[in-house]
Amino acid sequence: MKDIRVGFLMSYDYKLLKNSIPLVYKEADSITIALDENLRTWSGGNFEIDDSFFLWLKSFDIEKKITIYRDDFFDSNLNAMENEVKERKMLASKMGIGNWLIQIDSDEYFVDFKKFTEELKLRNKYLNNPEKNQIQIAGYYVNLYKYTDDGILYVSKPRNQKFATNYPSYVTGRNTKKQVIYIPSLVIHECLSRSEEEIRTKFTNWGHSHQVDIDEFLNKWRKINQSNYSKFENLFYLKPELWKKLNYVEGKSITEISRNLNYQKLMPSKSFIISKNFGQWFKFLYKKMF
């Protein structure tokens, strides 16, 4: 039996799991939530979890699919990204190699997880001898940038993101640097649509913490609003030019935002596969599609 196994990482933004878990619960065969036993982030910072969250989780999990996996995921000899990769590998091992291993962050919301799992099941051949036939399955991110009074600003062009694999030989984040199948599946990423305090917490504790100039980014982020967003460009926190422009959509909740986005314009309509060696060709194709 080849299962759909979903893993989540639980940290300082754990409350967002109340948004992300329900979107995948029905189609997942099992869900494993990784939680550092000492409540430490990848950078070594501490966080707290309100007991009410565990009560919610217990009441929500009516089919008893969810397991909390507690372990020591922080190593002071590693940087934040290395600790992220360590935790993801440990989580994947706990989930069980030989199945589809899907890792989702708490701020990632699948628009149609059923369709995503159907695409995976069409490719179950990759689950036979996965170590010798490694593959990644990617979908497309809509990165949310900033809430306004009546809606939200989001990055105009989606980016690809790896979500599933048959063999978790992660190198950076969820990227194994192996062959990739891109499928037309959309994920709303509540990346920066947070308070300034929450953004600081994220940038200080995640895998890219050593790469971000927080103050420089926030100086620009504060200035942008619903009236002037079209005047700003180059907005990404790592390589600014990767987020060229912003768009706006109305909606005061993730449900409303999801309903109002035009998915047909945001991603390709068909799946395609790219070798790990064809990065430059993909960049060319991506520009053509969007």
XYZ file of C-alpha atoms in Angstrom:
290
model
C 0.000 0.000 0.000
C 1.459 3.365 -1.070
C 0.287 6.122 1.224
C -0.029 9.881 1.076
C 1.927 10.953 4.137
C 2.004 14.587 5.173
C 4.489 16.202 7.522
C 4.318 19.619 9.199
C 6.978 21.538 11.102
C 5.656 23.106 14.292
C 7.353 26.220 15.630
C 6.700 29.871 16.564
C 3.896 30.252 13.990
C 2.100 27.067 15.076
C -1.296 28.831 15.191
C -1.338 28.886 11.383
C -1.604 25.089 11.440
C -5.299 25.651 12.159
C -5.508 26.978 8.594
C -3.192 24.530 6.825
C -4.029 21.158 8.403
C -7.779 21.136 7.557
C -6.981 21.706 3.870
C -5.083 18.405 3.592
C -6.669 16.291 6.321
C -9.218 14.357 4.260
C -6.806 13.207 1.548
C -3.852 12.434 3.814
C -3.421 8.865 5.028
C -1.355 10.118 7.951
C -0.081 13.449 9.289
C 3.073 13.789 11.367
C 3.876 17.065 13.138
C 7.525 17.597 14.083
C 8.021 19.540 17.326
C 11.391 20.240 18.906
C 11.380 18.657 22.354
C 13.074 21.734 23.810
C 10.885 24.197 21.871
C 13.829 25.668 19.968
C 13.927 27.122 16.474
C 16.588 26.349 13.855
C 18.498 29.393 15.065
C 18.337 28.277 18.690
C 15.648 30.703 19.798
C 12.869 29.592 22.120
C 9.130 29.603 21.516
C 6.045 28.660 23.499
C 2.886 26.804 22.562
C -0.415 27.449 24.256
C -2.052 24.298 25.630
C -5.274 25.265 23.865
C -3.665 24.362 20.533
C -3.217 20.736 21.565
C -6.845 20.664 22.708
C -7.898 21.962 19.274
C -5.722 19.373 17.547
C -7.226 16.533 19.564
C -10.796 17.633 18.875
C -10.105 18.192 15.172
C -8.404 14.825 14.601
C -11.586 12.759 14.514
C -10.001 10.073 12.289
C -6.887 9.756 14.489
C -4.513 10.503 11.628
C -2.247 12.969 13.447
C 0.907 12.106 15.386
C 3.203 14.596 17.108
C 6.848 13.620 16.684
C 9.034 15.156 19.408
C 12.810 15.077 19.034
C 15.928 17.225 19.339
C 16.152 19.035 16.001
C 18.596 21.777 16.992
C 22.378 21.437 16.805
C 24.411 24.452 17.924
C 27.210 23.394 15.556
C 24.929 23.871 12.527
C 23.527 27.025 10.965
C 19.781 27.560 10.632
C 19.498 26.040 7.141
C 21.496 22.988 8.172
C 19.192 22.524 11.160
C 16.182 22.853 8.859
C 17.507 20.124 6.579
C 18.281 17.962 9.616
C 14.720 18.267 10.914
C 13.157 17.648 7.519
C 15.194 14.470 7.035
C 14.342 13.210 10.518
C 10.664 13.964 9.951
C 10.656 12.199 6.574
C 12.300 9.139 8.074
C 9.624 9.067 10.762
C 6.900 9.398 8.115
C 8.188 6.308 6.296
C 10.179 6.047 3.075
C 8.351 4.084 0.381
C 5.362 6.418 0.397
C 4.736 9.879 -1.000
C 6.348 12.207 1.525
C 4.775 15.667 1.496
C 6.159 18.370 3.753
C 4.063 21.491 4.248
C 4.897 24.528 6.353
C 2.305 25.986 8.702
C 1.845 29.100 6.509
C 1.190 27.141 3.285
C -2.404 26.569 2.204
C -3.195 24.108 -0.589
C -6.009 25.301 -2.828
C -6.887 21.790 -4.097
C -4.967 19.125 -2.204
C -7.136 16.344 -3.637
C -5.980 17.204 -7.132
C -2.370 17.275 -5.934
C -2.662 13.791 -4.435
C -4.329 12.484 -7.595
C -1.323 13.687 -9.571
C 0.975 11.868 -7.146
C -0.943 8.605 -7.418
C -0.596 8.702 -11.197
C 3.159 8.493 -10.600
C 3.270 5.696 -8.044
C 5.892 3.926 -10.163
C 8.442 6.259 -8.562
C 7.747 4.638 -5.201
C 9.366 1.424 -6.388
C 13.054 1.503 -5.418
C 12.892 5.232 -4.632
C 16.547 5.645 -3.657
C 17.637 4.766 -7.192
C 14.793 6.668 -8.861
C 14.597 9.910 -6.897
C 12.006 12.490 -7.899
C 10.548 15.710 -6.530
C 7.031 17.006 -7.121
C 6.598 20.775 -7.248
C 3.615 23.085 -7.347
C 3.297 26.858 -7.466
C 3.357 29.442 -4.709
C 1.323 32.617 -4.551
C 3.360 34.623 -2.049
C 1.252 36.961 0.098
C 3.078 40.185 0.886
C 0.982 42.520 3.006
C -2.575 42.893 4.246
C -4.455 46.120 3.502
C -7.803 47.350 4.826
C -9.836 45.535 2.164
C -7.541 42.882 0.728
C -3.996 41.784 0.281
C -0.932 42.523 -1.825
C 0.723 39.477 -3.363
C 3.703 38.829 -5.608
C 2.479 39.013 -9.203
C 4.347 35.976 -10.523
C 4.118 32.684 -8.669
C 7.261 30.752 -7.886
C 7.723 27.031 -7.945
C 8.147 25.101 -4.719
C 8.947 21.462 -4.025
C 6.398 19.803 -1.762
C 6.647 16.046 -2.251
C 9.324 13.477 -2.868
C 9.772 9.726 -2.959
C 13.184 9.958 -1.277
C 14.081 12.808 1.137
C 17.734 13.478 0.322
C 17.183 17.175 1.084
C 20.045 19.588 0.410
C 18.432 22.961 1.121
C 14.964 23.172 2.613
C 12.794 20.663 0.736
C 15.010 20.679 -2.337
C 16.840 17.417 -3.048
C 18.408 18.797 -6.258
C 17.049 15.768 -8.118
C 14.695 15.547 -11.076
C 11.482 17.589 -10.706
C 7.943 17.145 -11.972
C 6.023 20.432 -12.011
C 2.272 19.980 -11.703
C -0.490 22.632 -11.907
C -1.221 22.835 -8.204
C -1.473 26.133 -6.361
C -0.486 26.895 -2.770
C -1.160 30.193 -1.047
C 1.880 31.112 1.008
C 1.241 33.489 3.884
C 4.869 34.478 3.622
C 5.004 38.131 4.713
C 1.341 38.905 5.332
C 2.065 39.276 9.032
C 2.701 41.979 11.578
C 6.126 43.609 11.684
C 6.862 41.770 14.925
C 5.929 38.434 13.332
C 8.135 39.150 10.310
C 11.081 39.888 12.590
C 10.477 36.616 14.426
C 10.343 34.702 11.160
C 13.467 36.279 9.677
C 15.398 35.737 12.907
C 14.559 32.053 13.291
C 14.095 30.392 9.910
C 16.593 28.663 7.631
C 17.563 31.872 5.770
C 18.152 33.949 8.915
C 21.828 34.470 8.093
C 20.993 35.796 4.612
C 18.428 38.527 5.334
C 18.997 42.192 6.209
C 15.835 42.567 8.289
C 15.926 46.344 8.776
C 16.577 47.058 5.108
C 13.694 44.837 4.074
C 11.250 46.286 6.618
C 12.082 49.878 5.683
C 10.696 49.159 2.214
C 7.852 46.903 3.376
C 6.449 49.631 5.675
C 6.162 52.148 2.821
C 4.059 49.955 0.542
C 0.270 50.123 0.666
C -2.831 49.547 -1.440
C -2.495 52.975 -3.112
C 1.173 52.991 -4.077
C 2.200 49.337 -4.519
C 2.485 49.641 -8.315
C 5.376 52.090 -7.889
C 7.580 49.529 -6.126
C 9.571 46.658 -7.588
C 12.351 44.192 -6.669
C 10.767 43.060 -3.418
C 12.238 39.674 -2.512
C 14.144 39.489 0.771
C 17.018 37.381 -0.640
C 17.429 38.284 -4.301
C 15.136 41.328 -4.702
C 14.731 40.992 -8.478
C 13.006 37.606 -8.092
C 9.870 39.391 -6.877
C 9.508 42.053 -9.525
C 6.002 43.423 -8.906
C 2.971 43.170 -6.641
C -0.713 42.705 -7.443
C -3.784 43.242 -5.299
C -6.825 41.084 -4.567
C -9.775 41.800 -2.287
C -10.503 39.535 0.645
C -10.359 39.731 4.444
C -9.677 36.051 5.049
C -7.657 33.317 3.397
C -10.916 31.767 2.175
C -11.997 35.004 0.473
C -8.538 35.609 -0.978
C -8.422 32.066 -2.342
C -11.856 32.511 -3.907
C -10.927 35.790 -5.605
C -7.550 34.832 -7.084
C -7.477 34.041 -10.806
C -5.736 30.679 -10.819
C -5.803 30.222 -14.579
C -3.517 33.218 -15.001
C -1.191 32.233 -12.174
C 0.148 28.864 -13.300
C 0.568 26.603 -16.354
C -2.244 24.219 -17.227
C -0.157 21.059 -17.708
C 2.476 19.065 -15.890
C 6.030 18.813 -17.153
C 9.259 17.231 -16.013
C 12.699 18.806 -15.875
C 16.052 17.214 -15.216
C 18.105 18.620 -12.360
C 20.569 19.840 -15.016
C 18.086 22.004 -16.901
C 17.844 24.965 -14.548
C 18.635 27.585 -17.200
C 16.117 26.088 -19.597
C 13.437 26.250 -16.901
C 14.120 29.938 -16.268
C 13.588 30.590 -19.981
C 10.364 28.567 -20.044
C 9.067 30.238 -16.884
C 9.468 33.697 -18.436
C 7.581 32.534 -21.511
C 4.688 31.112 -19.489
C 4.208 34.204 -17.340
